[in-house]
Short mmCIF file of C-alpha atoms in Angstrom, two decimals:
data_model
loop_
_atom_site.label_atom_id
_atom_site.label_comp_id
_atom_site.label_asym_id
_atom_site.label_seq_id
_atom_site.Cartn_x
_atom_site.Cartn_y
_atom_site.Cartn_z
CA UNK M 30 -109.43 -246.78 -29.72
CA UNK M 31 -107.29 -249.44 -30.33
CA UNK M 32 -103.13 -249.15 -30.41
CA UNK M 33 -102.61 -250.98 -33.43
CA UNK M 34 -98.81 -253.42 -33.90
CA UNK M 35 -95.75 -251.33 -34.55
CA UNK M 36 -94.63 -254.84 -35.45
CA UNK M 37 -95.12 -256.83 -38.62
CA UNK M 38 -95.98 -260.32 -37.65
CA UNK M 39 -94.59 -262.11 -40.80
CA UNK M 40 -91.48 -261.02 -39.47
CA UNK M 41 -91.17 -262.99 -36.02
CA UNK M 42 -90.77 -266.48 -35.65
CA UNK M 43 -92.05 -269.50 -33.83
CA UNK M 44 -89.86 -269.76 -31.24
CA UNK M 45 -91.85 -270.26 -28.35
CA UNK M 46 -95.08 -271.79 -27.56
CA UNK M 47 -97.93 -272.17 -25.23
CA UNK M 48 -100.22 -274.97 -24.32
CA UNK M 49 -103.56 -273.99 -23.24
CA UNK M 50 -104.25 -270.75 -25.16
CA UNK M 51 -107.69 -269.85 -23.07
CA UNK M 52 -108.39 -266.32 -22.33
CA UNK M 53 -105.40 -266.04 -19.18
CA UNK M 54 -102.81 -266.95 -21.72
CA UNK M 55 -104.09 -263.74 -24.36
CA UNK M 56 -104.26 -261.67 -22.15
CA UNK M 57 -101.69 -262.46 -19.71
CA UNK M 58 -98.13 -264.04 -21.25
CA UNK M 59 -98.79 -263.07 -24.87
CA UNK M 60 -98.87 -259.05 -23.47
CA UNK M 61 -95.42 -259.64 -22.42
CA UNK M 62 -94.15 -261.08 -25.87
CA UNK M 63 -96.30 -258.36 -27.11
CA UNK M 64 -94.56 -256.07 -25.63
CA UNK M 65 -90.99 -257.70 -26.68
CA UNK M 66 -91.84 -257.35 -30.18
CA UNK M 67 -92.76 -253.80 -30.18
CA UNK M 68 -88.87 -253.71 -28.84
CA UNK M 69 -87.39 -255.32 -31.94
CA UNK M 70 -87.36 -259.06 -30.52
CA UNK M 71 -88.17 -262.01 -32.81
CA UNK M 72 -90.12 -263.91 -30.90
CA UNK M 73 -93.54 -265.39 -31.73
CA UNK M 74 -95.64 -268.10 -30.30
CA UNK M 75 -97.18 -271.18 -30.97
CA UNK M 76 -100.31 -272.37 -29.60
CA UNK M 77 -101.77 -275.33 -28.75
CA UNK M 78 -105.00 -276.23 -27.41
CA UNK M 79 -105.42 -280.10 -26.74
CA UNK M 80 -109.02 -279.13 -25.52
CA UNK M 81 -112.06 -277.32 -26.28
CA UNK M 82 -112.20 -274.59 -27.26
CA UNK M 83 -110.87 -275.13 -30.52
CA UNK M 84 -109.61 -271.29 -31.42
CA UNK M 85 -107.94 -272.32 -34.87
CA UNK M 86 -110.62 -271.18 -37.23
CA UNK M 87 -111.09 -267.66 -35.52
CA UNK M 88 -107.56 -267.48 -35.21
CA UNK M 89 -107.32 -267.59 -38.92
CA UNK M 90 -110.46 -265.69 -40.03
CA UNK M 91 -108.94 -262.76 -37.27
CA UNK M 92 -105.43 -262.93 -39.58
CA UNK M 93 -103.58 -264.03 -36.39
CA UNK M 94 -104.43 -261.14 -34.59
CA UNK M 95 -106.97 -260.03 -31.38
CA UNK M 96 -107.19 -257.17 -29.03
CA UNK M 97 -106.61 -256.77 -25.45
CA UNK M 98 -108.50 -254.19 -23.26
CA UNK M 99 -107.70 -253.54 -19.95
CA UNK M 100 -109.95 -251.84 -17.56
CA UNK M 101 -110.04 -250.26 -13.65
CA UNK M 102 -113.50 -248.21 -13.41
CA UNK M 103 -110.90 -245.09 -14.04
CA UNK M 104 -109.33 -245.92 -17.73
CA UNK M 105 -109.53 -247.74 -20.37
CA UNK M 106 -106.68 -249.00 -22.61
CA UNK M 107 -106.84 -251.69 -25.46
CA UNK M 108 -104.79 -252.74 -27.85
CA UNK M 109 -104.07 -255.40 -31.02
CA UNK M 110 -101.82 -258.45 -30.33
CA UNK M 111 -100.44 -260.01 -33.09
CA UNK M 112 -97.78 -262.56 -31.54
CA UNK M 113 -99.94 -265.58 -31.30
CA UNK M 114 -98.41 -266.66 -34.88
CA UNK M 115 -100.17 -270.36 -35.32
CA UNK M 116 -103.30 -271.78 -33.39
CA UNK M 117 -103.68 -276.22 -33.32
CA UNK M 118 -105.95 -278.14 -32.03
CA UNK M 119 -105.94 -281.61 -30.71
CA UNK M 120 -106.08 -282.95 -33.80
CA UNK M 121 -103.25 -281.11 -35.75
CA UNK M 122 -101.03 -280.61 -32.29
CA UNK M 123 -98.83 -283.56 -33.64
CA UNK M 124 -97.61 -281.32 -36.28
CA UNK M 125 -96.72 -278.83 -34.13
CA UNK M 126 -93.07 -278.33 -35.70
CA UNK M 127 -90.65 -278.15 -32.76
CA UNK M 128 -86.96 -277.14 -33.91
CA UNK M 129 -86.94 -273.54 -33.11
CA UNK M 130 -88.88 -273.62 -30.06
CA UNK M 131 -86.86 -273.79 -27.44
CA UNK M 132 -89.61 -272.09 -24.54
CA UNK M 133 -92.79 -273.63 -23.76
CA UNK M 134 -95.46 -272.32 -21.42
CA UNK M 135 -98.89 -274.25 -19.87
CA UNK M 136 -101.55 -272.76 -18.59
CA UNK M 137 -103.63 -276.26 -18.16
CA UNK M 138 -105.57 -275.83 -14.76
CA UNK M 139 -104.38 -278.12 -11.59
CA UNK M 140 -106.46 -281.27 -13.48
CA UNK M 141 -104.18 -281.11 -16.38
CA UNK M 142 -101.19 -282.11 -14.81
CA UNK M 143 -103.01 -285.88 -14.01
CA UNK M 144 -101.81 -286.06 -10.28
CA UNK M 145 -102.88 -287.13 -7.46
CA UNK M 146 -104.26 -283.66 -5.38
CA UNK M 147 -102.44 -282.38 -3.10
CA UNK M 148 -99.27 -284.27 -4.39
CA UNK M 149 -96.64 -284.04 -7.28
CA UNK M 150 -97.36 -287.72 -8.14
CA UNK M 151 -98.73 -289.03 -11.60
CA UNK M 152 -102.32 -290.42 -11.28
CA UNK M 153 -101.41 -293.48 -13.91
CA UNK M 154 -105.51 -293.94 -14.54
CA UNK M 155 -105.81 -290.85 -15.79
CA UNK M 156 -102.56 -291.06 -18.33
CA UNK M 157 -103.93 -295.02 -18.96
CA UNK M 158 -105.14 -293.94 -22.23
CA UNK M 159 -101.70 -292.56 -23.37
CA UNK M 160 -99.58 -294.99 -21.93
CA UNK M 161 -101.12 -297.70 -24.13
CA UNK M 162 -100.79 -295.08 -27.03
CA UNK M 163 -97.92 -292.77 -25.88
CA UNK M 164 -97.70 -291.75 -29.99
CA UNK M 165 -101.47 -290.51 -29.99
CA UNK M 166 -101.59 -288.92 -26.73
CA UNK M 167 -104.70 -286.96 -25.61
CA UNK M 168 -103.20 -285.70 -21.71
CA UNK M 169 -101.23 -282.66 -21.35
CA UNK M 170 -98.24 -284.62 -19.75
CA UNK M 171 -98.40 -287.30 -22.85
CA UNK M 172 -98.21 -284.69 -25.70
CA UNK M 173 -95.54 -282.97 -24.14
CA UNK M 174 -93.43 -286.43 -23.61
CA UNK M 175 -94.05 -286.68 -27.41
CA UNK M 176 -92.66 -283.99 -28.30
CA UNK M 177 -90.07 -284.14 -26.58
CA UNK M 178 -89.64 -287.65 -27.62
CA UNK M 179 -89.84 -286.80 -31.61
CA UNK M 180 -86.83 -284.09 -30.52
CA UNK M 181 -84.49 -286.28 -29.10
CA UNK M 182 -84.81 -288.36 -32.20
CA UNK M 183 -83.70 -285.66 -34.50
CA UNK M 184 -81.00 -284.54 -32.36
CA UNK M 185 -82.85 -281.37 -30.81
CA UNK M 186 -81.31 -279.22 -28.34
CA UNK M 187 -82.28 -278.10 -24.74
CA UNK M 188 -85.59 -276.64 -24.13
CA UNK M 189 -87.44 -275.25 -20.86
CA UNK M 190 -91.14 -275.80 -19.99
CA UNK M 191 -92.31 -273.18 -17.61
CA UNK M 192 -95.76 -274.02 -15.99
CA UNK M 193 -98.11 -271.19 -15.53
CA UNK M 194 -100.70 -272.62 -13.25
CA UNK M 195 -101.73 -271.40 -10.03
CA UNK M 196 -100.47 -274.57 -8.33
CA UNK M 197 -97.68 -274.93 -5.64
CA UNK M 198 -94.57 -275.40 -6.76
CA UNK M 199 -95.28 -276.00 -10.41
CA UNK M 200 -92.36 -276.68 -11.90
CA UNK M 201 -91.91 -279.06 -9.62
CA UNK M 202 -95.14 -280.62 -10.59
CA UNK M 203 -94.32 -280.77 -13.99
CA UNK M 204 -91.01 -282.02 -13.73
CA UNK M 205 -92.31 -285.03 -11.04
CA UNK M 206 -95.02 -286.06 -13.64
CA UNK M 207 -93.55 -286.23 -16.89
CA UNK M 208 -90.49 -287.75 -15.39
CA UNK M 209 -92.97 -290.72 -14.18
CA UNK M 210 -94.55 -290.17 -17.17
CA UNK M 211 -91.43 -290.79 -19.57
CA UNK M 212 -90.31 -293.70 -17.83
CA UNK M 213 -93.57 -295.81 -18.47
CA UNK M 214 -93.62 -294.66 -22.63
CA UNK M 215 -90.15 -293.45 -23.35
CA UNK M 216 -87.76 -295.21 -21.47
CA UNK M 217 -84.63 -294.19 -24.00
CA UNK M 218 -85.65 -290.36 -23.70
CA UNK M 219 -85.43 -290.41 -19.83
CA UNK M 220 -82.23 -289.77 -19.64
CA UNK M 221 -82.01 -286.74 -22.67
CA UNK M 222 -84.19 -284.95 -20.55
CA UNK M 223 -82.26 -284.90 -17.45
CA UNK M 224 -79.79 -283.32 -19.51
CA UNK M 225 -81.57 -281.13 -21.73
CA UNK M 226 -85.44 -279.82 -19.99
CA UNK M 227 -85.52 -277.34 -17.67
CA UNK M 228 -88.64 -276.94 -15.48
CA UNK M 229 -88.67 -273.79 -13.95
CA UNK M 230 -91.44 -272.50 -11.37
CA UNK M 231 -93.20 -269.77 -11.90
CA UNK M 232 -95.79 -267.22 -10.57
CA UNK M 233 -98.27 -265.04 -13.15
CA UNK M 234 -101.13 -263.10 -11.90
CA UNK M 235 -103.40 -261.03 -13.99
CA UNK M 236 -107.15 -260.95 -12.83
CA UNK M 237 -109.16 -262.59 -16.33
CA UNK M 238 -112.69 -263.32 -15.98
CA UNK M 239 -114.19 -265.83 -17.96
CA UNK M 240 -116.11 -263.53 -21.55
CA UNK M 241 -119.04 -262.76 -20.77
CA UNK M 242 -121.75 -260.57 -23.34
CA UNK M 243 -121.81 -257.86 -21.05
CA UNK M 244 -117.32 -257.68 -21.23
CA UNK M 245 -118.14 -258.49 -25.09
CA UNK M 246 -119.76 -255.13 -25.88
CA UNK M 247 -117.13 -252.83 -23.87
CA UNK M 248 -114.30 -254.36 -25.66
CA UNK M 249 -116.10 -254.13 -29.27
CA UNK M 250 -117.40 -250.24 -28.98
CA UNK M 251 -113.85 -249.61 -27.19
CA UNK M 252 -111.42 -251.61 -29.66
CA UNK M 253 -114.17 -250.62 -32.93
CA UNK M 254 -114.21 -253.79 -34.11
CA UNK M 255 -116.02 -257.53 -33.13
CA UNK M 256 -113.18 -259.88 -32.10
CA UNK M 257 -113.52 -264.13 -31.31
CA UNK M 258 -110.51 -264.05 -29.34
CA UNK M 259 -110.47 -260.66 -27.66
CA UNK M 260 -110.00 -260.61 -23.92
CA UNK M 261 -110.82 -258.20 -20.94
CA UNK M 262 -108.59 -257.97 -18.23
CA UNK M 263 -107.13 -255.89 -15.21
CA UNK M 264 -104.25 -253.52 -15.85
CA UNK M 265 -102.27 -254.80 -12.98
CA UNK M 266 -100.15 -258.06 -14.15
CA UNK M 267 -97.23 -259.90 -12.88
CA UNK M 268 -95.03 -262.61 -13.88
CA UNK M 269 -92.31 -264.05 -11.81
CA UNK M 270 -90.10 -267.02 -12.77
CA UNK M 271 -87.40 -269.05 -11.36
CA UNK M 272 -83.78 -269.04 -12.87
CA UNK M 273 -83.49 -271.72 -14.19
CA UNK M 274 -83.42 -272.58 -17.91
CA UNK M 275 -82.34 -274.82 -20.63
CA UNK M 276 -81.57 -273.67 -24.05
CA UNK M 277 -82.45 -270.03 -25.38
CA UNK M 278 -84.96 -267.90 -23.98
CA UNK M 279 -87.43 -265.18 -24.84
CA UNK M 280 -85.61 -262.19 -22.97
CA UNK M 281 -88.94 -261.07 -20.76
CA UNK M 282 -86.91 -259.30 -17.94
CA UNK M 283 -87.16 -256.32 -20.67
CA UNK M 284 -90.58 -256.73 -20.69
CA UNK M 285 -90.88 -256.32 -17.08
CA UNK M 286 -90.87 -260.05 -15.91
CA UNK M 287 -89.24 -260.84 -12.74
CA UNK M 288 -85.83 -263.06 -12.77
CA UNK M 289 -85.47 -264.87 -9.27
CA UNK M 290 -83.34 -267.38 -7.44
CA UNK M 291 -86.07 -268.37 -4.83
CA UNK M 292 -89.46 -268.06 -6.06
CA UNK M 293 -90.87 -269.38 -3.19
CA UNK M 294 -91.84 -266.23 -0.97
CA UNK M 295 -93.53 -264.88 -4.20
CA UNK M 296 -95.73 -268.01 -4.51
CA UNK M 297 -96.14 -268.00 -1.09
CA UNK M 298 -97.52 -264.30 -0.97
CA UNK M 299 -99.68 -264.64 -4.23
CA UNK M 300 -101.19 -267.68 -3.46
CA UNK M 301 -102.47 -266.88 0.36
CA UNK M 302 -102.93 -263.50 -0.21
CA UNK M 303 -104.56 -262.53 -3.42
CA UNK M 304 -105.55 -266.02 -4.19
CA UNK M 305 -106.65 -266.95 -0.38
CA UNK M 306 -109.02 -264.13 -0.32
CA UNK M 307 -110.66 -265.12 -3.76
CA UNK M 308 -111.26 -268.50 -2.19
CA UNK M 309 -112.04 -266.74 0.68
CA UNK M 310 -114.85 -264.83 -1.28
CA UNK M 311 -115.79 -267.88 -3.34
CA UNK M 312 -117.24 -269.71 -0.48
CA UNK M 313 -118.39 -266.71 2.68
CA UNK M 314 -119.67 -264.10 -0.77
CA UNK M 315 -122.02 -267.40 -1.81
CA UNK M 316 -123.39 -268.16 1.35
CA UNK M 317 -123.96 -264.09 2.06
CA UNK M 318 -125.69 -264.13 -1.35
CA UNK M 319 -123.41 -262.51 -3.93
CA UNK M 320 -121.86 -264.50 -7.01
CA UNK M 321 -119.04 -261.98 -8.05
CA UNK M 322 -115.99 -261.11 -6.88
CA UNK M 323 -116.73 -257.79 -6.90
CA UNK M 324 -119.97 -258.04 -5.00
CA UNK M 325 -117.99 -260.18 -2.16
CA UNK M 326 -115.97 -257.69 -2.28
CA UNK M 327 -117.55 -254.35 -2.00
CA UNK M 328 -119.73 -255.76 0.69
CA UNK M 329 -119.22 -253.72 3.78
CA UNK M 330 -118.82 -257.08 6.48
CA UNK M 331 -116.68 -258.92 4.06
CA UNK M 332 -114.36 -255.96 3.36
CA UNK M 333 -113.85 -255.78 7.21
CA UNK M 334 -113.11 -260.03 7.20
CA UNK M 335 -110.41 -259.62 4.80
CA UNK M 336 -108.76 -257.49 7.20
CA UNK M 337 -108.63 -260.25 9.73
CA UNK M 338 -107.84 -262.86 7.02
CA UNK M 339 -104.93 -260.98 5.19
CA UNK M 340 -103.60 -259.77 8.51
CA UNK M 341 -103.35 -263.66 9.56
CA UNK M 342 -102.08 -264.97 6.02
CA UNK M 343 -99.40 -262.48 6.11
CA UNK M 344 -97.78 -263.70 9.64
CA UNK M 345 -97.26 -266.84 7.57
CA UNK M 346 -95.27 -265.50 5.24
CA UNK M 347 -91.73 -264.15 4.58
CA UNK M 348 -91.84 -260.70 2.78
CA UNK M 349 -90.23 -261.17 -1.17
CA UNK M 350 -87.61 -258.72 -1.89
CA UNK M 351 -88.74 -255.41 -3.30
CA UNK M 352 -92.38 -256.45 -1.68
CA UNK M 353 -94.40 -255.14 1.29
CA UNK M 354 -97.00 -257.38 2.54
CA UNK M 355 -99.90 -254.99 3.98
CA UNK M 356 -99.39 -252.93 0.73
CA UNK M 357 -100.21 -256.50 -1.46
CA UNK M 358 -102.86 -257.11 0.82
CA UNK M 359 -104.50 -253.67 0.28
CA UNK M 360 -104.00 -253.94 -3.05
CA UNK M 361 -105.62 -257.18 -3.51
CA UNK M 362 -108.66 -256.12 -2.19
CA UNK M 363 -108.66 -253.24 -4.06
CA UNK M 364 -108.02 -255.57 -7.58
CA UNK M 365 -110.86 -257.50 -6.57
CA UNK M 366 -113.08 -254.50 -6.53
CA UNK M 367 -112.35 -253.24 -9.52
CA UNK M 368 -115.94 -251.96 -10.64
CA UNK M 369 -115.30 -253.74 -14.54
CA UNK M 370 -113.98 -257.30 -13.02
CA UNK M 371 -116.76 -259.16 -12.00
CA UNK M 372 -115.35 -262.75 -12.01
CA UNK M 373 -118.00 -265.52 -10.94
CA UNK M 374 -117.58 -266.66 -7.73
CA UNK M 375 -118.59 -270.66 -8.97
CA UNK M 376 -115.96 -270.43 -11.01
CA UNK M 377 -113.65 -269.34 -8.65
CA UNK M 378 -114.76 -272.06 -6.18
CA UNK M 379 -114.40 -274.72 -9.32
CA UNK M 380 -111.73 -277.20 -8.26
CA UNK M 381 -111.24 -276.25 -4.66
CA UNK M 382 -109.64 -279.02 -3.66
CA UNK M 383 -106.77 -278.10 -5.80
CA UNK M 384 -106.96 -274.83 -4.68
CA UNK M 385 -107.54 -274.97 -0.65
CA UNK M 386 -105.05 -277.12 0.94
CA UNK M 387 -102.41 -274.25 -0.64
CA UNK M 388 -104.31 -271.21 0.15
CA UNK M 389 -106.31 -271.99 3.46
CA UNK M 390 -104.88 -275.79 5.16
CA UNK M 391 -101.53 -274.73 4.44
CA UNK M 392 -101.38 -270.90 6.02
CA UNK M 393 -103.61 -272.05 8.57
CA UNK M 394 -101.50 -275.35 9.99
CA UNK M 395 -98.65 -272.66 10.10
CA UNK M 396 -100.78 -270.26 12.74
CA UNK M 397 -101.21 -273.23 14.56
CA UNK M 398 -97.85 -274.17 15.25
CA UNK M 399 -96.94 -270.96 15.82
CA UNK M 400 -99.94 -271.00 18.80
CA UNK M 401 -101.76 -268.59 16.94
CA UNK M 402 -105.75 -268.84 15.57
CA UNK M 403 -106.42 -270.45 12.55
CA UNK M 404 -110.37 -269.32 13.05
CA UNK M 405 -110.73 -267.22 10.12
CA UNK M 406 -109.16 -269.84 7.82
CA UNK M 407 -111.91 -272.66 9.67
CA UNK M 408 -114.28 -270.63 8.76
CA UNK M 409 -113.43 -270.86 4.69
CA UNK M 410 -113.47 -274.60 5.15
CA UNK M 411 -116.61 -274.70 6.78
CA UNK M 412 -117.99 -272.43 3.50
CA UNK M 413 -116.62 -275.48 1.39
CA UNK M 414 -117.97 -277.94 3.56
CA UNK M 415 -121.31 -276.79 3.06
CA UNK M 416 -121.32 -276.00 -0.42
CA UNK M 417 -118.29 -278.01 -2.00
CA UNK M 418 -120.10 -280.08 -5.13
CA UNK M 419 -123.47 -278.04 -5.23
CA UNK M 420 -123.73 -277.48 -8.78
CA UNK M 421 -126.56 -275.21 -8.73
CA UNK M 422 -126.09 -272.45 -11.93
CA UNK M 423 -125.26 -268.95 -10.89
CA UNK M 424 -127.38 -266.31 -12.89
CA UNK M 425 -125.61 -266.36 -15.86
CA UNK M 426 -125.28 -270.16 -15.58
CA UNK M 427 -121.93 -270.80 -14.49
CA UNK M 428 -121.64 -273.51 -12.85
CA UNK M 429 -119.33 -274.70 -10.08
CA UNK M 430 -117.09 -278.52 -10.57
CA UNK M 431 -115.02 -280.16 -8.83
CA UNK M 432 -113.48 -283.99 -9.02
CA UNK M 433 -113.74 -284.18 -4.85
CA UNK M 434 -117.85 -283.05 -5.14
CA UNK M 435 -119.45 -285.88 -5.41
CA UNK M 436 -117.34 -287.21 -2.29
CA UNK M 437 -118.14 -284.23 -0.02
CA UNK M 438 -121.79 -284.47 -1.20
CA UNK M 439 -122.06 -287.47 0.16
CA UNK M 440 -119.72 -286.97 3.19
CA UNK M 441 -123.02 -284.40 3.96
CA UNK M 442 -125.49 -286.75 3.64
CA UNK M 443 -124.04 -289.28 6.08
CA UNK M 444 -122.68 -286.98 8.60
CA UNK M 445 -125.77 -286.55 11.75
CA UNK M 446 -124.34 -283.31 12.42
CA UNK M 447 -121.66 -280.24 12.73
CA UNK M 448 -119.07 -281.69 14.34
CA UNK M 449 -119.33 -284.97 12.47
CA UNK M 450 -119.50 -283.00 8.84
CA UNK M 451 -116.28 -281.07 10.04
CA UNK M 452 -114.07 -284.18 11.67
CA UNK M 453 -114.75 -285.68 8.45
CA UNK M 454 -113.71 -283.14 6.15
CA UNK M 455 -110.38 -282.77 7.93
CA UNK M 456 -109.59 -286.26 7.86
CA UNK M 457 -110.10 -286.01 3.91
CA UNK M 458 -105.93 -286.41 3.23
CA UNK M 459 -106.15 -282.91 1.50
CA UNK M 460 -104.66 -281.21 4.67
CA UNK M 461 -102.22 -281.52 7.07
CA UNK M 462 -102.97 -283.73 9.79
CA UNK M 463 -102.31 -280.19 12.17
CA UNK M 464 -105.93 -279.17 11.39
CA UNK M 465 -107.15 -282.83 12.17
CA UNK M 466 -105.21 -283.17 15.33
CA UNK M 467 -106.24 -279.31 16.50
CA UNK M 468 -109.18 -279.57 18.89
CA UNK M 469 -110.19 -275.94 18.68
CA UNK M 470 -109.48 -276.10 14.62
CA UNK M 471 -111.91 -279.03 14.68
CA UNK M 472 -113.96 -277.07 17.15
CA UNK M 473 -114.51 -273.46 15.30
CA UNK M 474 -114.71 -275.93 11.82
CA UNK M 475 -117.70 -277.51 13.30
CA UNK M 476 -119.18 -273.87 14.97
CA UNK M 477 -119.32 -272.43 11.61
CA UNK M 478 -120.74 -274.96 9.78
CA UNK M 479 -123.64 -275.27 12.44
CA UNK M 480 -123.68 -271.68 11.92
CA UNK M 481 -123.98 -271.45 8.15
CA UNK M 482 -126.30 -274.40 7.79
CA UNK M 483 -128.83 -273.26 10.09
CA UNK M 484 -128.60 -269.53 9.10
CA UNK M 485 -129.98 -266.90 7.13
CA UNK M 486 -128.12 -264.78 4.16
CA UNK M 487 -128.35 -262.37 7.04
CA UNK M 488 -127.12 -264.07 9.80
CA UNK M 489 -124.14 -265.01 8.13
CA UNK M 490 -123.07 -261.91 7.37
CA UNK M 491 -123.88 -260.53 10.95
CA UNK M 492 -122.19 -263.46 12.23
CA UNK M 493 -119.28 -263.08 10.27
CA UNK M 494 -119.26 -259.13 10.79
CA UNK M 495 -118.69 -259.88 14.72
CA UNK M 496 -116.42 -262.44 14.25
CA UNK M 497 -114.31 -259.82 12.39
CA UNK M 498 -114.83 -256.81 14.93
CA UNK M 499 -114.12 -258.55 17.87
CA UNK M 500 -110.63 -260.44 16.22
CA UNK M 501 -110.00 -256.01 15.13
CA UNK M 502 -110.58 -255.15 18.51
CA UNK M 503 -108.65 -257.86 20.42
#
């Protein structure tokens, strides 16, 4: 049975906005707004999608509501959400009324920030079209700048722009690229932006796979009706946001959001433990014949390997207040083993060139600096070295994409052996120089590239298992 609304959506005010209304936003941030509405607050959300899919028609047809199903193999909970008040697509986005909006969140994926990979620098080529016509933007960065410029011209007040993408220092990144763009497109906006806009860094967490036919069927069976906007997610959720705001904001802490002075320890914990394990399984799981996070995480050989990997990654972290790194790692693995969540590994592996630097390479460099082994991380990079750019679909048709995929394919084609491929891989500007300058790390990367390239699936599993047992018994 679905839990209905305990509030009237018509009584809510459009005080917040969100850019990039995908499945994750509908399952994550909207669930917090829904909690607040059930407590009597009046914060509603305006949704804007600048890329496909256009959800406007579905949103209108369903009266602005949809269902959220959470499940973990032991329990299922379904509730209706009505805090997404309006939906706009690219054609209508410029008409969004921002006068009352004072809190904006974004989930636009790593590529949406139009930056050079591995930096917080604006890639001007990616916004060239917007710079040529700044009042008719196509990118999220151009759109935000135009909305802020209209707000400035209208005498509008302070506003918070909070990135919720899985990017290191996402608030710093957003502020950096937007300031650069504004200087080029709307010079008069630059000073107003500094005085009136805050860019808090935030960390969000909930596993929300792309909706499959099976997930839609489960949602319909539990919630009792077809739902084009409905989403299925795990029960776990977390939202930690830096205590840096401009103007009014929703009282998020009343719904369980953690407002902290220093986000970095929380962000690093999630990126290096949960997300690091996800990216590791995306590479090693596919090499071992799996196509979902569930399959990889329940493979005994890879589950054993996770013990080594999580232990090593934890050595690079400062434990956030109220957390336990060992427990967090153990819970992360259990979450991936949720039998109702089959997250396609091809989906997780997409945009690996944006993900692996923070999730794998940075902790590897930290381990090397402290004199420890980083072979577990070298194994993951070896997996990407021989799979990056592969666009073969999985059994459900999910294809991996990566902006550096073609470059990696070309690197493989001109590398005559594993040593040359490893050196070429580590010479890419994505990685800390410490990795390419460490002879042992380079040698380990080459060793595993050679092994993976010439081994069967069974031999790969056996080699990973043997490595894990040796490390655990050392």
